[in-house]
Amino acid sequence: MGKVTFMDHPLIRHKIGIIRNKNTGTKEFREIISEIAMLECYEATRNLPLKDVEIETPIAKTTVKELAGKKLAIVPILRAGIGMVSGMQALLPAAKVGHIGMYRDPETLKPVEYYCKLPADIEERDVFVVDPMLATGGSACDAISQLKKHGCRKISFLCIIAAPEGLERLQKEHPDVDIIIGEMDDHLNDDGYIVPGLGDAGDRIFGTK
Ligand code: PRP
Ligand code: URA
């Protein structure tokens, strides 16, 4: 069973408070989404393998730890997931980036895939799927299914706000995936928006409404 981590940390709780506020503008919203992604990335990479390396400090020879070179990929779900990429790349500059484009049909709330471009060797990589919002869970589940079709075996999903409905569905459909959540919200409204949530994450990141 994949692990579910709730980012119960004062910095993240403070930052999520700012992006929930409808008066927060696009620039600040975008910057904070990126900062939260960086903090979540720190947690998501907790178990990356290390290897011993012999070096010399100015004082003596010693053995230090170095990342063992596990190949990684960051895969944002378009559009809103793009807002989390810069924060992830700040900590994982060598990770390749793939993109999966999905929008929710406003009537059915079912995700429609319109784009998929992944690194050629994606099946060799540990993948971090990023999307600020886990609402019904449809977009995350379909994106992860797509990655599994491409041969990915080790997948983590990072979101900033989750609804109980989405978490339950994601755990049921992809029990092997590790999930990192900024904050858990109360429920979905009739239009499929997370309550209290932060509105439409894509529109707020890109200023399209
Ligand atoms: C939002 C969000 C997720 C999805 C979550 O994207 O970024 O991808 O909704 O909802 P779900 O869990 O019910 O699938 P949206 O479809 O609004 O597209 P956008 O990012 O292009 O605005
Ligand atoms: N997508 C969003 O951007 N916000 C929600 O509340 C639900 C889905």
JSON list of C-alpha atoms and ligand atoms in Angstrom, two decimals:
[
{"chain": "A", "resi": 1, "resn": "MET", "atom": "CA", "xyz": [0.00, 0.00, 0.00]},
{"chain": "A", "resi": 2, "resn": "GLY", "atom": "CA", "xyz": [1.31, 3.44, -0.89]},
{"chain": "A", "resi": 3, "resn": "LYS", "atom": "CA", "xyz": [1.93, 5.90, 1.90]},
{"chain": "A", "resi": 4, "resn": "VAL", "atom": "CA", "xyz": [-0.28, 8.96, 2.40]},
{"chain": "A", "resi": 5, "resn": "THR", "atom": "CA", "xyz": [1.48, 11.97, 3.91]},
{"chain": "A", "resi": 6, "resn": "PHE", "atom": "CA", "xyz": [-0.31, 15.08, 5.11]},
{"chain": "A", "resi": 7, "resn": "MET", "atom": "CA", "xyz": [2.06, 18.06, 5.15]},
{"chain": "A", "resi": 8, "resn": "ASP", "atom": "CA", "xyz": [1.24, 19.16, 8.64]},
{"chain": "A", "resi": 9, "resn": "HIS", "atom": "CA", "xyz": [3.78, 21.99, 8.75]},
{"chain": "A", "resi": 10, "resn": "PRO", "atom": "CA", "xyz": [3.31, 25.63, 9.78]},
{"chain": "A", "resi": 11, "resn": "LEU", "atom": "CA", "xyz": [4.98, 27.05, 6.65]},
{"chain": "A", "resi": 12, "resn": "ILE", "atom": "CA", "xyz": [2.71, 25.07, 4.37]},
{"chain": "A", "resi": 13, "resn": "ARG", "atom": "CA", "xyz": [-0.41, 25.81, 6.39]},
{"chain": "A", "resi": 14, "resn": "HIS", "atom": "CA", "xyz": [0.43, 29.55, 6.30]},
{"chain": "A", "resi": 15, "resn": "LYS", "atom": "CA", "xyz": [1.07, 29.51, 2.54]},
{"chain": "A", "resi": 16, "resn": "ILE", "atom": "CA", "xyz": [-2.12, 27.55, 1.81]},
{"chain": "A", "resi": 17, "resn": "GLY", "atom": "CA", "xyz": [-4.03, 30.15, 3.83]},
{"chain": "A", "resi": 18, "resn": "ILE", "atom": "CA", "xyz": [-2.75, 32.85, 1.47]},
{"chain": "A", "resi": 19, "resn": "ILE", "atom": "CA", "xyz": [-3.68, 31.05, -1.75]},
{"chain": "A", "resi": 20, "resn": "ARG", "atom": "CA", "xyz": [-7.16, 30.22, -0.47]},
{"chain": "A", "resi": 21, "resn": "ASN", "atom": "CA", "xyz": [-7.89, 33.96, -0.14]},
{"chain": "A", "resi": 22, "resn": "LYS", "atom": "CA", "xyz": [-9.82, 35.18, -3.19]},
{"chain": "A", "resi": 23, "resn": "ASN", "atom": "CA", "xyz": [-8.02, 38.56, -2.93]},
{"chain": "A", "resi": 24, "resn": "THR", "atom": "CA", "xyz": [-4.59, 36.99, -3.57]},
{"chain": "A", "resi": 25, "resn": "GLY", "atom": "CA", "xyz": [-3.48, 38.01, -7.06]},
{"chain": "A", "resi": 26, "resn": "THR", "atom": "CA", "xyz": [-2.01, 35.89, -9.84]},
{"chain": "A", "resi": 27, "resn": "LYS", "atom": "CA", "xyz": [1.66, 36.73, -9.21]},
{"chain": "A", "resi": 28, "resn": "GLU", "atom": "CA", "xyz": [1.58, 35.87, -5.51]},
{"chain": "A", "resi": 29, "resn": "PHE", "atom": "CA", "xyz": [-0.63, 32.85, -6.12]},
{"chain": "A", "resi": 30, "resn": "ARG", "atom": "CA", "xyz": [1.83, 31.44, -8.67]},
{"chain": "A", "resi": 31, "resn": "GLU", "atom": "CA", "xyz": [4.85, 32.09, -6.45]},
{"chain": "A", "resi": 32, "resn": "ILE", "atom": "CA", "xyz": [3.27, 30.39, -3.45]},
{"chain": "A", "resi": 33, "resn": "ILE", "atom": "CA", "xyz": [2.12, 27.35, -5.43]},
{"chain": "A", "resi": 34, "resn": "SER", "atom": "CA", "xyz": [5.76, 26.92, -6.46]},
{"chain": "A", "resi": 35, "resn": "GLU", "atom": "CA", "xyz": [7.03, 27.35, -2.88]},
{"chain": "A", "resi": 36, "resn": "ILE", "atom": "CA", "xyz": [4.57, 24.77, -1.54]},
{"chain": "A", "resi": 37, "resn": "ALA", "atom": "CA", "xyz": [5.60, 22.36, -4.30]},
{"chain": "A", "resi": 38, "resn": "MET", "atom": "CA", "xyz": [9.24, 22.75, -3.24]},
{"chain": "A", "resi": 39, "resn": "LEU", "atom": "CA", "xyz": [8.38, 21.98, 0.38]},
{"chain": "A", "resi": 40, "resn": "GLU", "atom": "CA", "xyz": [6.31, 18.95, -0.66]},
{"chain": "A", "resi": 41, "resn": "CYS", "atom": "CA", "xyz": [9.15, 17.79, -2.91]},
{"chain": "A", "resi": 42, "resn": "TYR", "atom": "CA", "xyz": [11.45, 17.74, 0.12]},
{"chain": "A", "resi": 43, "resn": "GLU", "atom": "CA", "xyz": [9.07, 15.24, 1.74]},
{"chain": "A", "resi": 44, "resn": "ALA", "atom": "CA", "xyz": [8.45, 13.24, -1.44]},
{"chain": "A", "resi": 45, "resn": "THR", "atom": "CA", "xyz": [12.18, 12.60, -1.89]},
{"chain": "A", "resi": 46, "resn": "ARG", "atom": "CA", "xyz": [12.78, 11.43, 1.68]},
{"chain": "A", "resi": 47, "resn": "ASN", "atom": "CA", "xyz": [13.61, 7.86, 0.61]},
{"chain": "A", "resi": 48, "resn": "LEU", "atom": "CA", "xyz": [15.83, 8.52, -2.40]},
{"chain": "A", "resi": 49, "resn": "PRO", "atom": "CA", "xyz": [18.75, 6.08, -2.36]},
{"chain": "A", "resi": 50, "resn": "LEU", "atom": "CA", "xyz": [22.19, 7.29, -1.30]},
{"chain": "A", "resi": 51, "resn": "LYS", "atom": "CA", "xyz": [25.65, 5.89, -1.87]},
{"chain": "A", "resi": 52, "resn": "ASP", "atom": "CA", "xyz": [28.94, 6.29, 0.00]},
{"chain": "A", "resi": 53, "resn": "VAL", "atom": "CA", "xyz": [31.64, 8.44, -1.61]},
{"chain": "A", "resi": 54, "resn": "GLU", "atom": "CA", "xyz": [35.20, 8.99, -0.33]},
{"chain": "A", "resi": 55, "resn": "ILE", "atom": "CA", "xyz": [36.24, 12.64, -0.24]},
{"chain": "A", "resi": 56, "resn": "GLU", "atom": "CA", "xyz": [38.74, 14.85, 1.55]},
{"chain": "A", "resi": 57, "resn": "THR", "atom": "CA", "xyz": [37.64, 17.79, 3.66]},
{"chain": "A", "resi": 58, "resn": "PRO", "atom": "CA", "xyz": [40.32, 20.46, 4.28]},
{"chain": "A", "resi": 59, "resn": "ILE", "atom": "CA", "xyz": [41.08, 18.49, 7.47]},
{"chain": "A", "resi": 60, "resn": "ALA", "atom": "CA", "xyz": [40.79, 14.75, 6.74]},
{"chain": "A", "resi": 61, "resn": "LYS", "atom": "CA", "xyz": [39.60, 11.96, 4.47]},
{"chain": "A", "resi": 62, "resn": "THR", "atom": "CA", "xyz": [36.02, 10.94, 5.11]},
{"chain": "A", "resi": 63, "resn": "THR", "atom": "CA", "xyz": [33.03, 9.16, 3.64]},
{"chain": "A", "resi": 64, "resn": "VAL", "atom": "CA", "xyz": [30.03, 11.24, 2.64]},
{"chain": "A", "resi": 65, "resn": "LYS", "atom": "CA", "xyz": [26.64, 10.46, 1.15]},
{"chain": "A", "resi": 66, "resn": "GLU", "atom": "CA", "xyz": [25.71, 11.24, -2.43]},
{"chain": "A", "resi": 67, "resn": "LEU", "atom": "CA", "xyz": [22.41, 10.65, -4.23]},
{"chain": "A", "resi": 68, "resn": "ALA", "atom": "CA", "xyz": [22.77, 7.27, -5.92]},
{"chain": "A", "resi": 69, "resn": "GLY", "atom": "CA", "xyz": [21.67, 8.69, -9.28]},
{"chain": "A", "resi": 70, "resn": "LYS", "atom": "CA", "xyz": [18.14, 7.33, -9.42]},
{"chain": "A", "resi": 71, "resn": "LYS", "atom": "CA", "xyz": [16.53, 8.65, -12.60]},
{"chain": "A", "resi": 72, "resn": "LEU", "atom": "CA", "xyz": [13.55, 10.89, -11.85]},
{"chain": "A", "resi": 73, "resn": "ALA", "atom": "CA", "xyz": [10.74, 12.56, -13.77]},
{"chain": "A", "resi": 74, "resn": "ILE", "atom": "CA", "xyz": [8.27, 15.29, -12.88]},
{"chain": "A", "resi": 75, "resn": "VAL", "atom": "CA", "xyz": [4.91, 15.03, -14.67]},
{"chain": "A", "resi": 76, "resn": "PRO", "atom": "CA", "xyz": [2.49, 17.96, -14.25]},
{"chain": "A", "resi": 77, "resn": "ILE", "atom": "CA", "xyz": [-1.16, 17.50, -15.17]},
{"chain": "A", "resi": 78, "resn": "LEU", "atom": "CA", "xyz": [-1.94, 20.50, -17.40]},
{"chain": "A", "resi": 79, "resn": "ARG", "atom": "CA", "xyz": [-2.73, 23.17, -16.84]},
{"chain": "A", "resi": 80, "resn": "ALA", "atom": "CA", "xyz": [-2.54, 23.75, -13.12]},
{"chain": "A", "resi": 81, "resn": "GLY", "atom": "CA", "xyz": [0.21, 21.19, -12.48]},
{"chain": "A", "resi": 82, "resn": "ILE", "atom": "CA", "xyz": [2.61, 23.42, -14.44]},
{"chain": "A", "resi": 83, "resn": "GLY", "atom": "CA", "xyz": [2.54, 25.81, -11.49]},
{"chain": "A", "resi": 84, "resn": "MET", "atom": "CA", "xyz": [4.26, 23.20, -9.31]},
{"chain": "A", "resi": 85, "resn": "VAL", "atom": "CA", "xyz": [7.09, 22.35, -11.72]},
{"chain": "A", "resi": 86, "resn": "SER", "atom": "CA", "xyz": [9.48, 25.21, -10.88]},
{"chain": "A", "resi": 87, "resn": "GLY", "atom": "CA", "xyz": [9.37, 24.36, -7.16]},
{"chain": "A", "resi": 88, "resn": "MET", "atom": "CA", "xyz": [10.08, 20.70, -7.90]},
{"chain": "A", "resi": 89, "resn": "GLN", "atom": "CA", "xyz": [12.93, 21.59, -10.27]},
{"chain": "A", "resi": 90, "resn": "ALA", "atom": "CA", "xyz": [14.52, 23.82, -7.63]},
{"chain": "A", "resi": 91, "resn": "LEU", "atom": "CA", "xyz": [15.29, 20.63, -5.66]},
{"chain": "A", "resi": 92, "resn": "LEU", "atom": "CA", "xyz": [15.52, 18.17, -8.57]},
{"chain": "A", "resi": 93, "resn": "PRO", "atom": "CA", "xyz": [17.30, 20.10, -11.35]},
{"chain": "A", "resi": 94, "resn": "ALA", "atom": "CA", "xyz": [18.25, 16.96, -13.30]},
{"chain": "A", "resi": 95, "resn": "ALA", "atom": "CA", "xyz": [14.74, 15.46, -13.39]},
{"chain": "A", "resi": 96, "resn": "LYS", "atom": "CA", "xyz": [13.17, 15.16, -16.83]},
{"chain": "A", "resi": 97, "resn": "VAL", "atom": "CA", "xyz": [9.71, 16.72, -17.27]},
{"chain": "A", "resi": 98, "resn": "GLY", "atom": "CA", "xyz": [6.77, 15.06, -19.03]},
{"chain": "A", "resi": 99, "resn": "HIS", "atom": "CA", "xyz": [3.34, 16.63, -19.59]},
{"chain": "A", "resi": 100, "resn": "ILE", "atom": "CA", "xyz": [-0.14, 15.16, -19.50]},
{"chain": "A", "resi": 101, "resn": "GLY", "atom": "CA", "xyz": [-2.93, 17.51, -20.62]},
{"chain": "A", "resi": 102, "resn": "MET", "atom": "CA", "xyz": [-6.38, 16.96, -19.15]},
{"chain": "A", "resi": 103, "resn": "TYR", "atom": "CA", "xyz": [-9.48, 19.06, -18.67]},
{"chain": "A", "resi": 104, "resn": "ARG", "atom": "CA", "xyz": [-12.61, 18.17, -16.76]},
{"chain": "A", "resi": 105, "resn": "ASP", "atom": "CA", "xyz": [-15.78, 18.11, -18.80]},
{"chain": "A", "resi": 106, "resn": "PRO", "atom": "CA", "xyz": [-17.92, 20.66, -16.90]},
{"chain": "A", "resi": 107, "resn": "GLU", "atom": "CA", "xyz": [-21.06, 18.52, -17.27]},
{"chain": "A", "resi": 108, "resn": "THR", "atom": "CA", "xyz": [-19.80, 15.03, -16.45]},
{"chain": "A", "resi": 109, "resn": "LEU", "atom": "CA", "xyz": [-16.70, 16.14, -14.42]},
{"chain": "A", "resi": 110, "resn": "LYS", "atom": "CA", "xyz": [-14.85, 13.33, -16.22]},
{"chain": "A", "resi": 111, "resn": "PRO", "atom": "CA", "xyz": [-11.31, 14.13, -17.37]},
{"chain": "A", "resi": 112, "resn": "VAL", "atom": "CA", "xyz": [-10.58, 14.39, -21.09]},
{"chain": "A", "resi": 113, "resn": "GLU", "atom": "CA", "xyz": [-6.96, 13.80, -22.11]},
{"chain": "A", "resi": 114, "resn": "TYR", "atom": "CA", "xyz": [-5.76, 16.15, -24.86]},
{"chain": "A", "resi": 115, "resn": "TYR", "atom": "CA", "xyz": [-1.95, 15.88, -24.66]},
{"chain": "A", "resi": 116, "resn": "CYS", "atom": "CA", "xyz": [0.74, 13.47, -23.54]},
{"chain": "A", "resi": 117, "resn": "LYS", "atom": "CA", "xyz": [4.47, 13.93, -24.02]},
{"chain": "A", "resi": 118, "resn": "LEU", "atom": "CA", "xyz": [6.76, 11.93, -21.76]},
{"chain": "A", "resi": 119, "resn": "PRO", "atom": "CA", "xyz": [10.53, 11.37, -21.57]},
{"chain": "A", "resi": 120, "resn": "ALA", "atom": "CA", "xyz": [11.51, 8.48, -23.88]},
{"chain": "A", "resi": 121, "resn": "ASP", "atom": "CA", "xyz": [12.90, 6.45, -20.96]},
{"chain": "A", "resi": 122, "resn": "ILE", "atom": "CA", "xyz": [9.99, 7.21, -18.59]},
{"chain": "A", "resi": 123, "resn": "GLU", "atom": "CA", "xyz": [9.64, 3.54, -17.59]},
{"chain": "A", "resi": 124, "resn": "GLU", "atom": "CA", "xyz": [13.12, 3.68, -15.99]},
{"chain": "A", "resi": 125, "resn": "ARG", "atom": "CA", "xyz": [12.27, 6.71, -13.86]},
{"chain": "A", "resi": 126, "resn": "ASP", "atom": "CA", "xyz": [10.64, 7.31, -10.50]},
{"chain": "A", "resi": 127, "resn": "VAL", "atom": "CA", "xyz": [7.80, 9.68, -11.38]},
{"chain": "A", "resi": 128, "resn": "PHE", "atom": "CA", "xyz": [6.37, 12.58, -9.38]},
{"chain": "A", "resi": 129, "resn": "VAL", "atom": "CA", "xyz": [2.93, 13.51, -10.74]},
{"chain": "A", "resi": 130, "resn": "VAL", "atom": "CA", "xyz": [1.95, 17.04, -9.68]},
{"chain": "A", "resi": 131, "resn": "ASP", "atom": "CA", "xyz": [-1.42, 18.79, -9.67]},
{"chain": "A", "resi": 132, "resn": "PRO", "atom": "CA", "xyz": [-2.51, 21.31, -7.01]},
{"chain": "A", "resi": 133, "resn": "MET", "atom": "CA", "xyz": [-6.09, 19.94, -6.83]},
{"chain": "A", "resi": 134, "resn": "LEU", "atom": "CA", "xyz": [-7.34, 16.41, -6.14]},
{"chain": "A", "resi": 135, "resn": "ALA", "atom": "CA", "xyz": [-11.13, 16.81, -6.42]},
{"chain": "A", "resi": 136, "resn": "THR", "atom": "CA", "xyz": [-13.09, 13.79, -7.76]},
{"chain": "A", "resi": 137, "resn": "GLY", "atom": "CA", "xyz": [-9.72, 12.14, -8.41]},
{"chain": "A", "resi": 138, "resn": "GLY", "atom": "CA", "xyz": [-10.56, 11.47, -12.07]},
{"chain": "A", "resi": 139, "resn": "SER", "atom": "CA", "xyz": [-7.67, 13.48, -13.53]},
{"chain": "A", "resi": 140, "resn": "ALA", "atom": "CA", "xyz": [-5.05, 12.02, -11.17]},
{"chain": "A", "resi": 141, "resn": "CYS", "atom": "CA", "xyz": [-6.29, 8.44, -11.67]},
{"chain": "A", "resi": 142, "resn": "ASP", "atom": "CA", "xyz": [-6.32, 8.72, -15.47]},
{"chain": "A", "resi": 143, "resn": "ALA", "atom": "CA", "xyz": [-2.90, 10.40, -15.60]},
{"chain": "A", "resi": 144, "resn": "ILE", "atom": "CA", "xyz": [-1.42, 7.67, -13.42]},
{"chain": "A", "resi": 145, "resn": "SER", "atom": "CA", "xyz": [-3.07, 4.95, -15.54]},
{"chain": "A", "resi": 146, "resn": "GLN", "atom": "CA", "xyz": [-1.49, 6.53, -18.61]},
{"chain": "A", "resi": 147, "resn": "LEU", "atom": "CA", "xyz": [1.94, 6.47, -16.93]},
{"chain": "A", "resi": 148, "resn": "LYS", "atom": "CA", "xyz": [1.48, 2.81, -15.97]},
{"chain": "A", "resi": 149, "resn": "LYS", "atom": "CA", "xyz": [0.61, 2.03, -19.62]},
{"chain": "A", "resi": 150, "resn": "HIS", "atom": "CA", "xyz": [3.98, 3.56, -20.48]},
{"chain": "A", "resi": 151, "resn": "GLY", "atom": "CA", "xyz": [5.64, 1.13, -18.05]},
{"chain": "A", "resi": 152, "resn": "CYS", "atom": "CA", "xyz": [6.13, 3.37, -14.99]},
{"chain": "A", "resi": 153, "resn": "ARG", "atom": "CA", "xyz": [6.31, 1.38, -11.77]},
{"chain": "A", "resi": 154, "resn": "LYS", "atom": "CA", "xyz": [7.25, 3.87, -9.04]},
{"chain": "A", "resi": 155, "resn": "ILE", "atom": "CA", "xyz": [4.83, 6.79, -8.97]},
{"chain": "A", "resi": 156, "resn": "SER", "atom": "CA", "xyz": [4.14, 9.45, -6.34]},
{"chain": "A", "resi": 157, "resn": "PHE", "atom": "CA", "xyz": [1.31, 11.97, -6.54]},
{"chain": "A", "resi": 158, "resn": "LEU", "atom": "CA", "xyz": [1.72, 15.45, -4.99]},
{"chain": "A", "resi": 159, "resn": "CYS", "atom": "CA", "xyz": [-1.21, 17.83, -4.55]},
{"chain": "A", "resi": 160, "resn": "ILE", "atom": "CA", "xyz": [-1.81, 20.92, -2.46]},
{"chain": "A", "resi": 161, "resn": "ILE", "atom": "CA", "xyz": [-5.52, 20.52, -1.62]},
{"chain": "A", "resi": 162, "resn": "ALA", "atom": "CA", "xyz": [-7.48, 17.27, -1.63]},
{"chain": "A", "resi": 163, "resn": "ALA", "atom": "CA", "xyz": [-11.12, 16.35, -1.17]},
{"chain": "A", "resi": 164, "resn": "PRO", "atom": "CA", "xyz": [-11.95, 13.14, 0.70]},
{"chain": "A", "resi": 165, "resn": "GLU", "atom": "CA", "xyz": [-13.71, 11.79, -2.41]},
{"chain": "A", "resi": 166, "resn": "GLY", "atom": "CA", "xyz": [-10.57, 12.17, -4.54]},
{"chain": "A", "resi": 167, "resn": "LEU", "atom": "CA", "xyz": [-8.24, 10.63, -1.99]},
{"chain": "A", "resi": 168, "resn": "GLU", "atom": "CA", "xyz": [-10.52, 7.62, -1.58]},
{"chain": "A", "resi": 169, "resn": "ARG", "atom": "CA", "xyz": [-10.74, 7.07, -5.32]},
{"chain": "A", "resi": 170, "resn": "LEU", "atom": "CA", "xyz": [-7.00, 7.47, -5.88]},
{"chain": "A", "resi": 171, "resn": "GLN", "atom": "CA", "xyz": [-6.16, 5.00, -3.11]},
{"chain": "A", "resi": 172, "resn": "LYS", "atom": "CA", "xyz": [-8.69, 2.51, -4.47]},
{"chain": "A", "resi": 173, "resn": "GLU", "atom": "CA", "xyz": [-7.61, 2.72, -8.12]},
{"chain": "A", "resi": 174, "resn": "HIS", "atom": "CA", "xyz": [-3.86, 3.07, -7.50]},
{"chain": "A", "resi": 175, "resn": "PRO", "atom": "CA", "xyz": [-3.09, 1.58, -4.08]},
{"chain": "A", "resi": 176, "resn": "ASP", "atom": "CA", "xyz": [0.63, 1.36, -4.92]},
{"chain": "A", "resi": 177, "resn": "VAL", "atom": "CA", "xyz": [1.06, 5.15, -5.34]},
{"chain": "A", "resi": 178, "resn": "ASP", "atom": "CA", "xyz": [2.51, 7.33, -2.57]},
{"chain": "A", "resi": 179, "resn": "ILE", "atom": "CA", "xyz": [0.37, 10.43, -2.03]},
{"chain": "A", "resi": 180, "resn": "ILE", "atom": "CA", "xyz": [1.48, 13.76, -0.57]},
{"chain": "A", "resi": 181, "resn": "ILE", "atom": "CA", "xyz": [-1.24, 16.24, 0.40]},
{"chain": "A", "resi": 182, "resn": "GLY", "atom": "CA", "xyz": [-0.85, 19.83, 1.58]},
{"chain": "A", "resi": 183, "resn": "GLU", "atom": "CA", "xyz": [-4.23, 20.04, 3.31]},
{"chain": "A", "resi": 184, "resn": "MET", "atom": "CA", "xyz": [-7.37, 17.92, 3.33]},
{"chain": "A", "resi": 185, "resn": "ASP", "atom": "CA", "xyz": [-10.63, 19.79, 2.72]},
{"chain": "A", "resi": 186, "resn": "ASP", "atom": "CA", "xyz": [-14.21, 19.06, 3.61]},
{"chain": "A", "resi": 187, "resn": "HIS", "atom": "CA", "xyz": [-16.14, 18.02, 0.52]},
{"chain": "A", "resi": 188, "resn": "LEU", "atom": "CA", "xyz": [-16.97, 18.72, -3.15]},
{"chain": "A", "resi": 189, "resn": "ASN", "atom": "CA", "xyz": [-19.84, 21.01, -4.09]},
{"chain": "A", "resi": 190, "resn": "ASP", "atom": "CA", "xyz": [-22.40, 20.18, -6.81]},
{"chain": "A", "resi": 191, "resn": "ASP", "atom": "CA", "xyz": [-20.10, 21.66, -9.48]},
{"chain": "A", "resi": 192, "resn": "GLY", "atom": "CA", "xyz": [-17.20, 19.45, -8.40]},
{"chain": "A", "resi": 193, "resn": "TYR", "atom": "CA", "xyz": [-15.25, 22.24, -6.70]},
{"chain": "A", "resi": 194, "resn": "ILE", "atom": "CA", "xyz": [-13.43, 21.58, -3.45]},
{"chain": "A", "resi": 195, "resn": "VAL", "atom": "CA", "xyz": [-14.97, 23.30, -0.40]},
{"chain": "A", "resi": 196, "resn": "PRO", "atom": "CA", "xyz": [-13.54, 25.55, 0.97]},
{"chain": "A", "resi": 197, "resn": "GLY", "atom": "CA", "xyz": [-10.77, 25.02, -1.62]},
{"chain": "A", "resi": 198, "resn": "LEU", "atom": "CA", "xyz": [-9.23, 27.89, -3.55]},
{"chain": "A", "resi": 199, "resn": "GLY", "atom": "CA", "xyz": [-11.38, 28.02, -6.70]},
{"chain": "A", "resi": 200, "resn": "ASP", "atom": "CA", "xyz": [-10.09, 27.02, -10.12]},
{"chain": "A", "resi": 201, "resn": "ALA", "atom": "CA", "xyz": [-6.35, 26.52, -9.70]},
{"chain": "A", "resi": 202, "resn": "GLY", "atom": "CA", "xyz": [-5.57, 26.79, -13.43]},
{"chain": "A", "resi": 203, "resn": "ASP", "atom": "CA", "xyz": [-7.42, 30.07, -13.80]},
{"chain": "A", "resi": 204, "resn": "ARG", "atom": "CA", "xyz": [-5.75, 31.51, -10.71]},
{"chain": "A", "resi": 205, "resn": "ILE", "atom": "CA", "xyz": [-2.23, 30.47, -11.79]},
{"chain": "A", "resi": 206, "resn": "PHE", "atom": "CA", "xyz": [-2.60, 31.74, -15.35]},
{"chain": "A", "resi": 207, "resn": "GLY", "atom": "CA", "xyz": [-4.97, 34.67, -14.72]},
{"chain": "A", "resi": 208, "resn": "THR", "atom": "CA", "xyz": [-7.57, 33.37, -17.17]},
{"chain": "A", "resi": 209, "resn": "LYS", "atom": "CA", "xyz": [-10.67, 34.48, -15.30]},
{"chain": "B", "resi": 1, "resn": "PRP", "atom": "C1", "xyz": [-8.34, 20.91, -12.36]},
{"chain": "B", "resi": 1, "resn": "PRP", "atom": "C2", "xyz": [-7.13, 20.52, -11.53]},
{"chain": "B", "resi": 1, "resn": "PRP", "atom": "C3", "xyz": [-7.10, 19.02, -11.71]},
{"chain": "B", "resi": 1, "resn": "PRP", "atom": "C4", "xyz": [-8.55, 18.67, -11.82]},
{"chain": "B", "resi": 1, "resn": "PRP", "atom": "C5", "xyz": [-8.98, 18.07, -10.52]},
{"chain": "B", "resi": 1, "resn": "PRP", "atom": "O1", "xyz": [-8.03, 20.96, -13.70]},
{"chain": "B", "resi": 1, "resn": "PRP", "atom": "O2", "xyz": [-5.95, 21.14, -11.92]},
{"chain": "B", "resi": 1, "resn": "PRP", "atom": "O3", "xyz": [-6.38, 18.61, -12.87]},
{"chain": "B", "resi": 1, "resn": "PRP", "atom": "O4", "xyz": [-9.26, 19.87, -12.07]},
{"chain": "B", "resi": 1, "resn": "PRP", "atom": "O5", "xyz": [-10.28, 17.62, -10.61]},
{"chain": "B", "resi": 1, "resn": "PRP", "atom": "P1", "xyz": [-10.64, 16.06, -10.52]},
{"chain": "B", "resi": 1, "resn": "PRP", "atom": "O6", "xyz": [-9.90, 15.50, -9.37]},
{"chain": "B", "resi": 1, "resn": "PRP", "atom": "O7", "xyz": [-12.12, 16.10, -10.31]},
{"chain": "B", "resi": 1, "resn": "PRP", "atom": "O8", "xyz": [-10.28, 15.42, -11.82]},
{"chain": "B", "resi": 1, "resn": "PRP", "atom": "P2", "xyz": [-9.08, 21.45, -14.81]},
{"chain": "B", "resi": 1, "resn": "PRP", "atom": "O9", "xyz": [-9.81, 20.27, -15.38]},
{"chain": "B", "resi": 1, "resn": "PRP", "atom": "O10", "xyz": [-9.91, 22.56, -14.26]},
{"chain": "B", "resi": 1, "resn": "PRP", "atom": "O11", "xyz": [-8.14, 21.96, -15.97]},
{"chain": "B", "resi": 1, "resn": "PRP", "atom": "P3", "xyz": [-7.10, 23.19, -15.94]},
{"chain": "B", "resi": 1, "resn": "PRP", "atom": "O12", "xyz": [-5.98, 22.83, -15.01]},
{"chain": "B", "resi": 1, "resn": "PRP", "atom": "O13", "xyz": [-6.67, 23.28, -17.36]},
{"chain": "B", "resi": 1, "resn": "PRP", "atom": "O14", "xyz": [-7.84, 24.43, -15.49]},
{"chain": "B", "resi": 2, "resn": "URA", "atom": "N1", "xyz": [-10.22, 21.86, -9.94]},
{"chain": "B", "resi": 2, "resn": "URA", "atom": "C1", "xyz": [-9.91, 23.06, -9.42]},
{"chain": "B", "resi": 2, "resn": "URA", "atom": "O1", "xyz": [-9.09, 23.80, -9.97]},
{"chain": "B", "resi": 2, "resn": "URA", "atom": "N2", "xyz": [-10.49, 23.42, -8.26]},
{"chain": "B", "resi": 2, "resn": "URA", "atom": "C2", "xyz": [-11.38, 22.63, -7.63]},
{"chain": "B", "resi": 2, "resn": "URA", "atom": "O2", "xyz": [-11.88, 23.03, -6.57]},
{"chain": "B", "resi": 2, "resn": "URA", "atom": "C3", "xyz": [-11.69, 21.39, -8.20]},
{"chain": "B", "resi": 2, "resn": "URA", "atom": "C4", "xyz": [-11.09, 21.03, -9.36]}
]
